[in-house]
PDB file of C-alpha atoms and ligand atoms in Angstrom:
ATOM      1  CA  UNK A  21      22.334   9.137  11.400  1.00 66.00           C
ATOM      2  CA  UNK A  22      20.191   8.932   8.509  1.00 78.00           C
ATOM      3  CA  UNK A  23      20.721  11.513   5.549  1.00 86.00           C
ATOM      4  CA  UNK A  24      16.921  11.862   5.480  1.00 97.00           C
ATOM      5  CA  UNK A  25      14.477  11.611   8.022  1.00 97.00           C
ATOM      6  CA  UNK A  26      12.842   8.323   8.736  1.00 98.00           C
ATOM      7  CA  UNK A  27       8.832   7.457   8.239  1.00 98.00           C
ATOM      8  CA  UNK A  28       7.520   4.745  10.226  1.00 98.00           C
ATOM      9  CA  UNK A  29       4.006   4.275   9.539  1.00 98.00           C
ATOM     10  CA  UNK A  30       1.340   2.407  10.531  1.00 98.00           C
ATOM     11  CA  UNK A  31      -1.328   0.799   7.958  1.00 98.00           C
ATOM     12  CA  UNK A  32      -4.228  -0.805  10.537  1.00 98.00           C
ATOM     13  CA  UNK A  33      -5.888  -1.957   7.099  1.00 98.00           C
ATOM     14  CA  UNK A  34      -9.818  -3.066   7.893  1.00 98.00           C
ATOM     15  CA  UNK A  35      -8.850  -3.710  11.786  1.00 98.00           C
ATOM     16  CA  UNK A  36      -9.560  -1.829  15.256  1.00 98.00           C
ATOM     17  CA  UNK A  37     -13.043  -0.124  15.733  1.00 98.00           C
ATOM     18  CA  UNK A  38     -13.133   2.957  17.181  1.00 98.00           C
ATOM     19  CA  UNK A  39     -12.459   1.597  21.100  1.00 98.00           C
ATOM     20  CA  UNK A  40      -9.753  -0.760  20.414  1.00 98.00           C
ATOM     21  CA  UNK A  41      -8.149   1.874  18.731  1.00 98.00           C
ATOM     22  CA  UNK A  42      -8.969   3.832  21.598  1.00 98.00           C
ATOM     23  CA  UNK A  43      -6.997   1.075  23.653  1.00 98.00           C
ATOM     24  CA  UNK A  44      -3.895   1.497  20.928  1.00 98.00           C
ATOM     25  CA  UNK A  45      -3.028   5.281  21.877  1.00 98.00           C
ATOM     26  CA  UNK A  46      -3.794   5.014  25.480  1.00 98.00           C
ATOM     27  CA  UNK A  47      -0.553   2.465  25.516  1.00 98.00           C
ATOM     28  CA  UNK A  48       1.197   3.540  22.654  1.00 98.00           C
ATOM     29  CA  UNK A  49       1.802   6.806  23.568  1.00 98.00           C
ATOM     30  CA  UNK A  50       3.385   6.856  26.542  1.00 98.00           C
ATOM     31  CA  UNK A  51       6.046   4.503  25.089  1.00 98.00           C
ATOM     32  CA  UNK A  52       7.163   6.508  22.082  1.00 98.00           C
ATOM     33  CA  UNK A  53       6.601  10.258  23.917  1.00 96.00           C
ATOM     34  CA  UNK A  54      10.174  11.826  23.389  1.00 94.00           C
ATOM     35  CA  UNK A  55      11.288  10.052  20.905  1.00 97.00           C
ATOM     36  CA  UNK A  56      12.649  12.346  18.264  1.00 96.00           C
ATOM     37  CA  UNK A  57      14.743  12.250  14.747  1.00 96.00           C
ATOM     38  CA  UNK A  58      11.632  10.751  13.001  1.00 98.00           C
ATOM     39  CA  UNK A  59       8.015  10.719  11.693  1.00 98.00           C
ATOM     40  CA  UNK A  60       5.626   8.641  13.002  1.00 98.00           C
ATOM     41  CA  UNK A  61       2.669   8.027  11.119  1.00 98.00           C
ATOM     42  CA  UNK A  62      -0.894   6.079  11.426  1.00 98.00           C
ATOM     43  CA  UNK A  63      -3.285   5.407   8.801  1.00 98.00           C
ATOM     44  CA  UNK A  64      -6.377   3.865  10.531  1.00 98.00           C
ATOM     45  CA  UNK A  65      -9.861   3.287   9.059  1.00 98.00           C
ATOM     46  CA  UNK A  66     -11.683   6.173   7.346  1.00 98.00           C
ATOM     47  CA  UNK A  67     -14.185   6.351  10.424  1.00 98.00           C
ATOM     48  CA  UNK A  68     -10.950   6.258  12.833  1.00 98.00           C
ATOM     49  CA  UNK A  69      -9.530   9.233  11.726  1.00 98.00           C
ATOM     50  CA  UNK A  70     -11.333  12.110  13.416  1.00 98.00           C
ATOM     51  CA  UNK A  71     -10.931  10.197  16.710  1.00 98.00           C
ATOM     52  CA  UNK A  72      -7.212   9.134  15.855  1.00 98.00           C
ATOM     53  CA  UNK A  73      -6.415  12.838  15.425  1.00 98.00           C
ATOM     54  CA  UNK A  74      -8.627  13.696  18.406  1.00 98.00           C
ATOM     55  CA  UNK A  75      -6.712  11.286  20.364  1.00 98.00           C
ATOM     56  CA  UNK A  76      -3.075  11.895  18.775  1.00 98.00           C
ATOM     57  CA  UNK A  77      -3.390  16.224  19.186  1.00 97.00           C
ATOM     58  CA  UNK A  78      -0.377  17.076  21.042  1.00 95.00           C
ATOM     59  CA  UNK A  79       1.678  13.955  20.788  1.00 97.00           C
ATOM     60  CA  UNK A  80       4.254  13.683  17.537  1.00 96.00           C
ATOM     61  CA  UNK A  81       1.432  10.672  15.569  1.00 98.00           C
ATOM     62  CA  UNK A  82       0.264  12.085  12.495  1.00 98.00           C
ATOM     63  CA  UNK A  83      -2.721  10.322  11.163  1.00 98.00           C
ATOM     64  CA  UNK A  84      -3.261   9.173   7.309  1.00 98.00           C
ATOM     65  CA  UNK A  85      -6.291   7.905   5.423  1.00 98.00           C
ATOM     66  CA  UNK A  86      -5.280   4.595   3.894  1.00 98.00           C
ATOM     67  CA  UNK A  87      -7.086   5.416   0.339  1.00 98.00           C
ATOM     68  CA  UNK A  88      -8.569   8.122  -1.295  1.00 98.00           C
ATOM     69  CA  UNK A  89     -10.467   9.025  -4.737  1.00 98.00           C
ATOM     70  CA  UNK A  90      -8.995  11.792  -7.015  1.00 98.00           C
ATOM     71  CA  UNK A  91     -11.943  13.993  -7.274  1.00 98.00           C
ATOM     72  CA  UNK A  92     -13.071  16.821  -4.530  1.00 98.00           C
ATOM     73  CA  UNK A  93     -16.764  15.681  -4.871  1.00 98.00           C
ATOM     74  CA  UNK A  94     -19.712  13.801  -6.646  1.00 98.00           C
ATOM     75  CA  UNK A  95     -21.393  11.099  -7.172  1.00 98.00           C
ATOM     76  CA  UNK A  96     -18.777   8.354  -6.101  1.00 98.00           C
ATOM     77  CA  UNK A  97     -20.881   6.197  -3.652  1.00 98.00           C
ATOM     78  CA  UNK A  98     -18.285   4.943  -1.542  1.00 98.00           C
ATOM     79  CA  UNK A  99     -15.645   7.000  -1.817  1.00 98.00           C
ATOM     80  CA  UNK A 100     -13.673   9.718   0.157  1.00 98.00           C
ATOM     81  CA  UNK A 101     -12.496  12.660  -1.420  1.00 98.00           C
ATOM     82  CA  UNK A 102      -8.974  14.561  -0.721  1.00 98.00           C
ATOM     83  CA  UNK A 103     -11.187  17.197   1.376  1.00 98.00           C
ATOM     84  CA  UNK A 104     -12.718  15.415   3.270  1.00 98.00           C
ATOM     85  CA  UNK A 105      -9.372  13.865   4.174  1.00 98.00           C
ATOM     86  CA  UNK A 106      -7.838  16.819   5.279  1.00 98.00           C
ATOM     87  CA  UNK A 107     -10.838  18.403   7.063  1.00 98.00           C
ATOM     88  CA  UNK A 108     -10.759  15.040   9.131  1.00 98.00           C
ATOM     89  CA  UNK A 109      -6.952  15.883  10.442  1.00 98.00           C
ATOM     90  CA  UNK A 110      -5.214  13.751   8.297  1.00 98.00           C
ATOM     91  CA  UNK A 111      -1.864  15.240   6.624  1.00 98.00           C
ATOM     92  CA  UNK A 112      -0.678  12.104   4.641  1.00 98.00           C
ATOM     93  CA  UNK A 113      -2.473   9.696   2.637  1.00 98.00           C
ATOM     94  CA  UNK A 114      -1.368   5.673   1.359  1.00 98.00           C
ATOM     95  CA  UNK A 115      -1.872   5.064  -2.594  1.00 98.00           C
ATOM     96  CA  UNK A 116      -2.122   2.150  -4.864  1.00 98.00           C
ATOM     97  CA  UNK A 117      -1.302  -0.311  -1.907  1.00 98.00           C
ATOM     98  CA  UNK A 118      -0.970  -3.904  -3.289  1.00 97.00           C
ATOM     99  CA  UNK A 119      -4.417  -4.443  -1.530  1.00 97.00           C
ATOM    100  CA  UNK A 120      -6.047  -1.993  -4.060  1.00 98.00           C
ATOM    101  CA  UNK A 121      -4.021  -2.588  -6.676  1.00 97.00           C
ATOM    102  CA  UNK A 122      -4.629  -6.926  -6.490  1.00 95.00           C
ATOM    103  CA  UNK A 123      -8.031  -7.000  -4.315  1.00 97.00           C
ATOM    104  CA  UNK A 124      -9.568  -3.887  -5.573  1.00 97.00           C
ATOM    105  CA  UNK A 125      -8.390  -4.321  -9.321  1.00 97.00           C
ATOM    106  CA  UNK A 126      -6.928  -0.212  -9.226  1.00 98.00           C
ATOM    107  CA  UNK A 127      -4.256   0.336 -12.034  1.00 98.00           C
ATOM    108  CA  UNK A 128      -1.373   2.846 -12.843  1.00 98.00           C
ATOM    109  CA  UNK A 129      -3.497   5.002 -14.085  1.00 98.00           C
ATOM    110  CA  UNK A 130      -6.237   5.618 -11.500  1.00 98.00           C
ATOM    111  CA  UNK A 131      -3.504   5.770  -9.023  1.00 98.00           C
ATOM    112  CA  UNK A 132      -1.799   8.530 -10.852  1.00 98.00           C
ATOM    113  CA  UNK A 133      -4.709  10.360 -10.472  1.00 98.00           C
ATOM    114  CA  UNK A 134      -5.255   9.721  -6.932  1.00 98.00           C
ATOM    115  CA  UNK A 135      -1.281  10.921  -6.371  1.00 98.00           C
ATOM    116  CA  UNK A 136      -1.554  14.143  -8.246  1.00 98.00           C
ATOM    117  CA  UNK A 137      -4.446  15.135  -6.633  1.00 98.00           C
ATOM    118  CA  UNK A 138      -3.358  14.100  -3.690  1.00 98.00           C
ATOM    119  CA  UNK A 139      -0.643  16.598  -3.747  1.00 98.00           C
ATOM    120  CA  UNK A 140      -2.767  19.163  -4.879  1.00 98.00           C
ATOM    121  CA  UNK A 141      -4.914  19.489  -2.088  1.00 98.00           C
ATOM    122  CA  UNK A 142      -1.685  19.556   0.087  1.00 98.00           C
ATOM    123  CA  UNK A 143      -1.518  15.293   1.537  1.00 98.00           C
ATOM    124  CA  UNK A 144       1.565  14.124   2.053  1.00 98.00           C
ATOM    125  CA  UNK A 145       1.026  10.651  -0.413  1.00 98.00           C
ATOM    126  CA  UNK A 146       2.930   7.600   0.089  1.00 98.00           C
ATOM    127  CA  UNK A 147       3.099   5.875  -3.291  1.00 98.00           C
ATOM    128  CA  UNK A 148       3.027   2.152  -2.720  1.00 98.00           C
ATOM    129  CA  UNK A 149       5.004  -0.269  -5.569  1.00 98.00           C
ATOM    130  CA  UNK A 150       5.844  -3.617  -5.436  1.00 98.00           C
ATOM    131  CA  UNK A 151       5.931  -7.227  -7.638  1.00 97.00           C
ATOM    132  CA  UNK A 152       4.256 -10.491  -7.321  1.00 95.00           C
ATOM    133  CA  UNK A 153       6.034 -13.561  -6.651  1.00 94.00           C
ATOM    134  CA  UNK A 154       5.330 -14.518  -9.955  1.00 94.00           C
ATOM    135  CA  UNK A 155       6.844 -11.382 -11.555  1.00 95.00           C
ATOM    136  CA  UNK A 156       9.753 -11.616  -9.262  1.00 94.00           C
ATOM    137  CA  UNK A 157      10.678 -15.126 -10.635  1.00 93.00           C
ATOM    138  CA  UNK A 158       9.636 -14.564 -13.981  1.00 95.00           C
ATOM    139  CA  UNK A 159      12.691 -11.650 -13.817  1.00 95.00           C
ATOM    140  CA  UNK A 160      10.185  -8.828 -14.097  1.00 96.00           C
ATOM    141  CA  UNK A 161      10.745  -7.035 -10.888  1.00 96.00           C
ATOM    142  CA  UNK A 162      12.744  -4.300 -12.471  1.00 96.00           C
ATOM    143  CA  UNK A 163      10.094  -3.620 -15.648  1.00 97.00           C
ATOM    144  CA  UNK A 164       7.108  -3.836 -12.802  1.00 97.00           C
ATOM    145  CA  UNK A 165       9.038  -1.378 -10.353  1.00 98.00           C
ATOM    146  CA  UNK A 166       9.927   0.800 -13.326  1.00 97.00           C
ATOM    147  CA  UNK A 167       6.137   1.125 -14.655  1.00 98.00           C
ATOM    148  CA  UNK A 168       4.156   1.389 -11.275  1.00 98.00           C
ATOM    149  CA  UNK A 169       6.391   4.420 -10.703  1.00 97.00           C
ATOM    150  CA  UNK A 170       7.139   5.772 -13.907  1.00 96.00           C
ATOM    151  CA  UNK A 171       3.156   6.061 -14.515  1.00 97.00           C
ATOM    152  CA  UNK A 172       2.542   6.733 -10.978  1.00 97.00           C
ATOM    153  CA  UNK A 173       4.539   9.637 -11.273  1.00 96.00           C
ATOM    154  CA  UNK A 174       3.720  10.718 -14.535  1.00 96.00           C
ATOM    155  CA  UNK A 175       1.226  13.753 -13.614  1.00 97.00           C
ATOM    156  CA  UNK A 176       3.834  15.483 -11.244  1.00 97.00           C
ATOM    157  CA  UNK A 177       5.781  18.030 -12.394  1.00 92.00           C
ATOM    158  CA  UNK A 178       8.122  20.870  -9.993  1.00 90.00           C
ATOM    159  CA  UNK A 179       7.629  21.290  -6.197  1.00 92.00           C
ATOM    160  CA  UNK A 180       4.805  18.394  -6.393  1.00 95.00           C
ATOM    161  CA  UNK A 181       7.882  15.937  -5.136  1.00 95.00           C
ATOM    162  CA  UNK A 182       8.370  17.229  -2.145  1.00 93.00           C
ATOM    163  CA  UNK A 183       4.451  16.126  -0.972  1.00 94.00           C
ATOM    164  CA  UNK A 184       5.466  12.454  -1.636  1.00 97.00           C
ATOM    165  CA  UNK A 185       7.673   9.092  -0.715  1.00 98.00           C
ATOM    166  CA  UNK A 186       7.583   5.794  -2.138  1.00 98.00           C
ATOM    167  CA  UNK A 187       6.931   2.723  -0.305  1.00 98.00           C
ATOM    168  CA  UNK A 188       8.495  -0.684  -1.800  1.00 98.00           C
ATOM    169  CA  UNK A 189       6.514  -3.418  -0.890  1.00 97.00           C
ATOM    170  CA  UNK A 190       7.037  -6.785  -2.643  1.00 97.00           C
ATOM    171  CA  UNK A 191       3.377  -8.110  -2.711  1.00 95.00           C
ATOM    172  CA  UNK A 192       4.617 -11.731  -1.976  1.00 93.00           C
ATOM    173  CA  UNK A 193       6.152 -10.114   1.467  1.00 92.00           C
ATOM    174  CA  UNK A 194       2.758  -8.475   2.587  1.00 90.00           C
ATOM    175  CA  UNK A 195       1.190 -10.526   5.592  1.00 88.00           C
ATOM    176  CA  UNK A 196       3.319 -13.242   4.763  1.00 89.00           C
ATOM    177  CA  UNK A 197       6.153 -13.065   7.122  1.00 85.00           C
ATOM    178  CA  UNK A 198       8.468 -13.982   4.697  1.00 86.00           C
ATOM    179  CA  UNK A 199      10.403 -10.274   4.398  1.00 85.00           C
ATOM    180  CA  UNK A 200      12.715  -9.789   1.709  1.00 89.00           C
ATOM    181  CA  UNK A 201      15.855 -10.212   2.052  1.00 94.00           C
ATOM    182  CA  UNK A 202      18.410  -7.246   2.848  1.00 96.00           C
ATOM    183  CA  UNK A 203      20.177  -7.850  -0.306  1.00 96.00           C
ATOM    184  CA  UNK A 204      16.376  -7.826  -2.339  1.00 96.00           C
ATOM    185  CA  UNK A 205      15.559  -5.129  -0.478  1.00 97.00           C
ATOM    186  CA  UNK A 206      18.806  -2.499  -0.996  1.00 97.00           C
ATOM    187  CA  UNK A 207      18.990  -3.735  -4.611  1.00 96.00           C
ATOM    188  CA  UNK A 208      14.829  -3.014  -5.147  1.00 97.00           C
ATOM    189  CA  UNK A 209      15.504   0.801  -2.861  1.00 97.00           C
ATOM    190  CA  UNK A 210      18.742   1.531  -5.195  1.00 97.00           C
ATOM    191  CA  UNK A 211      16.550   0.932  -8.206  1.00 97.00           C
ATOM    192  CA  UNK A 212      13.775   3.272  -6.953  1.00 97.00           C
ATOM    193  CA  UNK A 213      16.166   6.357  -6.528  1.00 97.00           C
ATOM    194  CA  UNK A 214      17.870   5.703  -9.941  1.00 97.00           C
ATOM    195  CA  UNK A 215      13.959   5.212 -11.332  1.00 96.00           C
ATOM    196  CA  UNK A 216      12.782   8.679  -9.194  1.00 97.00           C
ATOM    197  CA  UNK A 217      16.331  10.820 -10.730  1.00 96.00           C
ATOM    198  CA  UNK A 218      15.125   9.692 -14.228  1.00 94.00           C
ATOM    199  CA  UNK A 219      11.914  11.175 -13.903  1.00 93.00           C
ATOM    200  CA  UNK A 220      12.365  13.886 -11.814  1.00 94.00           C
ATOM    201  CA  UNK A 221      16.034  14.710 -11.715  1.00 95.00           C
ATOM    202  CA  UNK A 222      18.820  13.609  -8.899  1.00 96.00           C
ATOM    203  CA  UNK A 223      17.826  16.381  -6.466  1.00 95.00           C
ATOM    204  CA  UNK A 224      14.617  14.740  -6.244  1.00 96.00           C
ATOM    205  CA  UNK A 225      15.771  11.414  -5.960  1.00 96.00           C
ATOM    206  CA  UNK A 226      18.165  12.353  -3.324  1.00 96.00           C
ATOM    207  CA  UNK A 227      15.903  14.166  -0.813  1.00 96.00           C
ATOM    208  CA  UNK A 228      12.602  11.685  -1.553  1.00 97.00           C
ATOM    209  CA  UNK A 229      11.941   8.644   0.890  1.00 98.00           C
ATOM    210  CA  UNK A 230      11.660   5.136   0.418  1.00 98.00           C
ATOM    211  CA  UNK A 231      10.133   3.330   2.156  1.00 98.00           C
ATOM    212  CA  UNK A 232       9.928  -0.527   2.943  1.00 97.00           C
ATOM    213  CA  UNK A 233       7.126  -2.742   3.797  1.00 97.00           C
ATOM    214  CA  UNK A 234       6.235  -6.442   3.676  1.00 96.00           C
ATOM    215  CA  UNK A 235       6.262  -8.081   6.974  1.00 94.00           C
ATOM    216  CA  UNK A 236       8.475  -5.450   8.988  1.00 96.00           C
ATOM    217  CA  UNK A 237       8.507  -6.980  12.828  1.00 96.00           C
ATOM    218  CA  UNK A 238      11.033  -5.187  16.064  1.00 97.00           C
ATOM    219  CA  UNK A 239      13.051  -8.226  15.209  1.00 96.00           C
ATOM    220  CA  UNK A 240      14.486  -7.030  11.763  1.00 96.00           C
ATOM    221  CA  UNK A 241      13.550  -3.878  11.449  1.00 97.00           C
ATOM    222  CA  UNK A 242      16.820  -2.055  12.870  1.00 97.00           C
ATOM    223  CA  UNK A 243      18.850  -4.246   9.956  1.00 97.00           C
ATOM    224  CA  UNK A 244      16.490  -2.907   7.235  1.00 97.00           C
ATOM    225  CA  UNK A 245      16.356   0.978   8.341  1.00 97.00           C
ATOM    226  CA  UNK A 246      20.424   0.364   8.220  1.00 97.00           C
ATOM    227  CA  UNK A 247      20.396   0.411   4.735  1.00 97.00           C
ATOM    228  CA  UNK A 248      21.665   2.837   2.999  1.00 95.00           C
ATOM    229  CA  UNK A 249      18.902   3.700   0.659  1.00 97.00           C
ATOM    230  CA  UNK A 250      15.626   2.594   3.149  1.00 98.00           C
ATOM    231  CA  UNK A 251      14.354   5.541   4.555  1.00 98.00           C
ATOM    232  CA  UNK A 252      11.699   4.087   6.612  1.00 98.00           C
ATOM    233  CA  UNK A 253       8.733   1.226   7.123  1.00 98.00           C
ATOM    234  CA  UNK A 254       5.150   0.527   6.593  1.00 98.00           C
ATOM    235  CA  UNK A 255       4.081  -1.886   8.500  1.00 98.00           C
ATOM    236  CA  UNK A 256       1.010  -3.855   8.957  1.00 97.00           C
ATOM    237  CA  UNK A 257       0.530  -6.525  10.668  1.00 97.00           C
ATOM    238  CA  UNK A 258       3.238  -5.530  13.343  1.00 98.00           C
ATOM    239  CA  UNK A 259       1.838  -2.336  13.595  1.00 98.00           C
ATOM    240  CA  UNK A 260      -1.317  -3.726  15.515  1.00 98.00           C
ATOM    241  CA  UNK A 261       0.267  -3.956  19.362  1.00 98.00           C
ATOM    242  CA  UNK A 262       1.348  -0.813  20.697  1.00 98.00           C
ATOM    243  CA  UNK A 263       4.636  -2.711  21.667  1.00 98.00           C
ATOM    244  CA  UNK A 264       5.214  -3.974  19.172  1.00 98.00           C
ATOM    245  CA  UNK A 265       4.681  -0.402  16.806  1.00 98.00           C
ATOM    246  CA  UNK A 266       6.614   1.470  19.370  1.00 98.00           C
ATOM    247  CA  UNK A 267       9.559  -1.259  18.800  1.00 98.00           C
ATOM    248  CA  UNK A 268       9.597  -0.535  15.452  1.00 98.00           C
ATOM    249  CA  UNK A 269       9.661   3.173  16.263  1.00 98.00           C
ATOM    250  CA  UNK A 270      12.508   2.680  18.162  1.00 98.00           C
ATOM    251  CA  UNK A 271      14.543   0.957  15.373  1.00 97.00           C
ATOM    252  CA  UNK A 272      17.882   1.601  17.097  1.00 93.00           C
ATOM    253  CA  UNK A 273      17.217  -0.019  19.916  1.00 92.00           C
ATOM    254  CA  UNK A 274      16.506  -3.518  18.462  1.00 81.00           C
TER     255      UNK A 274
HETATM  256  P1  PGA B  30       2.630  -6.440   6.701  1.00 59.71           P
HETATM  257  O1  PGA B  30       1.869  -5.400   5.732  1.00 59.71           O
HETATM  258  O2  PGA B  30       3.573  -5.631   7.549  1.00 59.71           O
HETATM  259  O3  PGA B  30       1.542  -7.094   7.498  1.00 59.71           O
HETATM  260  O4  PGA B  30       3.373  -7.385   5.823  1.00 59.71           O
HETATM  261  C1  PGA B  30       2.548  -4.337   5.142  1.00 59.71           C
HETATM  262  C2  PGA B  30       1.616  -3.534   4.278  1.00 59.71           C
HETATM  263  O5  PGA B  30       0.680  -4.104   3.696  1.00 59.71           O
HETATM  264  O6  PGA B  30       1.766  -2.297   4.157  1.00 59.71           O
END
């Protein structure tokens, strides 16, 4: 049993339109109905998620938005605001995923904006972190890990800790199918609690989530949610095929 309760989310990126998605829940479903002890989560595209909730009421899915700006309104061309989030039916939102962060150019900063708020207006936000290859071998994965979350969490203060979780995701891993390895991966999660208790105290640390992602598949998923500090997955790729989710769901059974 795990001391905290598992996340296994979803992050469909830019794919399904609104009928393959459609297609997703109408076989994904039926093959994770009953399964209890954990939260399953799925962040499709901004136009997805009325239909996603829609399609999801009744059924244990929660739906998340996969980005959102910090402010409630305005003129931000583009952009979705934290309302307009929840009035869609999505609880949870992703942040500063290495897709914004690298593609999109977002830094620390922006992203602390986007978490704060976040938890203001009551979304669960999953705080994405993770190093390049480059920083990896250049010995920096500690100082990167230390500063995306250190600033990331740096507007928070009190109760805001219990609206978020972390997600450790070592950019080189994303989409690559090279996943880190168990020992990268404990040694990365150990260094996120001991980051998360200097910031925000041990009782923090001890109840908050970490998550893993970067190329989580059925086949190695059940060692990685065996670790001690991994308290769930965010998966892409392998997140597409509703057998494929709703094997990663079902960690154990791997
Ligand atoms: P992947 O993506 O599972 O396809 O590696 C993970 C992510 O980007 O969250």
């Amino acid at each position: 049993m795990k001391k905290r309760i598992p996340i296994l989310a979803a992050n469909w990126k830019m794919h399904k339109t609104i009928e393959e998605m459609r297609e997703f829940f109408s076989s994904f479903l039926p093959l994770v109905e009953g399964v209890s002890g954990r939260q399953i989560v799925i962040a499709p595209s901004f136009v997805g998620i009325m239909e996603a909730c829609r399609l999801t009421s009744g059924s244990q899915v929660k739906i998340a938005a996969q980005n959102m700006y910090f402010e409630e309104q305005g003129a931000f061309t583009g952009e979705i605001s934290p309302l307009m989030i929840r009035s869609a039916g999505a609880g949870t939102v992703i942040l500063g995923h290495s897709e914004r962060r690298h593609v999109f150019g977002e830094g620390d900063e922006l992203i602390s904006k986007k978490v704060k708020s976040a938890v203001d207006h009551g979304l669960h936000a999953i705080l994405c972190i993770g190093e390049t290859l480059e920083e990896r071998n250049q010995g920096q994965t500690g100082e990167v890990l230390g500063r995306q979350l250190g600033k990331g969490l740096s507007k928070l203060n009190g109760d805001d800790f219990v609206g978020i979780s972390i997600a450790y995701e070592p950019v080189w891993a994303i989409g690559t199918g090279q996943t880190a390895s168990i020992e990268q991966i404990q040694k990365a999660h150990d260094f996120v609690r001991l980051t998360v208790a200097e910031h925000a105290g041990e009782p923090v640390a001890e109840q908050i989530r970490i998550l893993y992602g970067g190329s989580v598949k059925p086949g190695n998923v059940k060692q990685i949610m065996e670790l001690e500090d991994v308290d769930g997955a965010l998966v892409g790729g392998a997140s597409l095929e509703p057998e494929s989710f709703a094997g990663i769901v079902k960690f154990e059974e791997n």
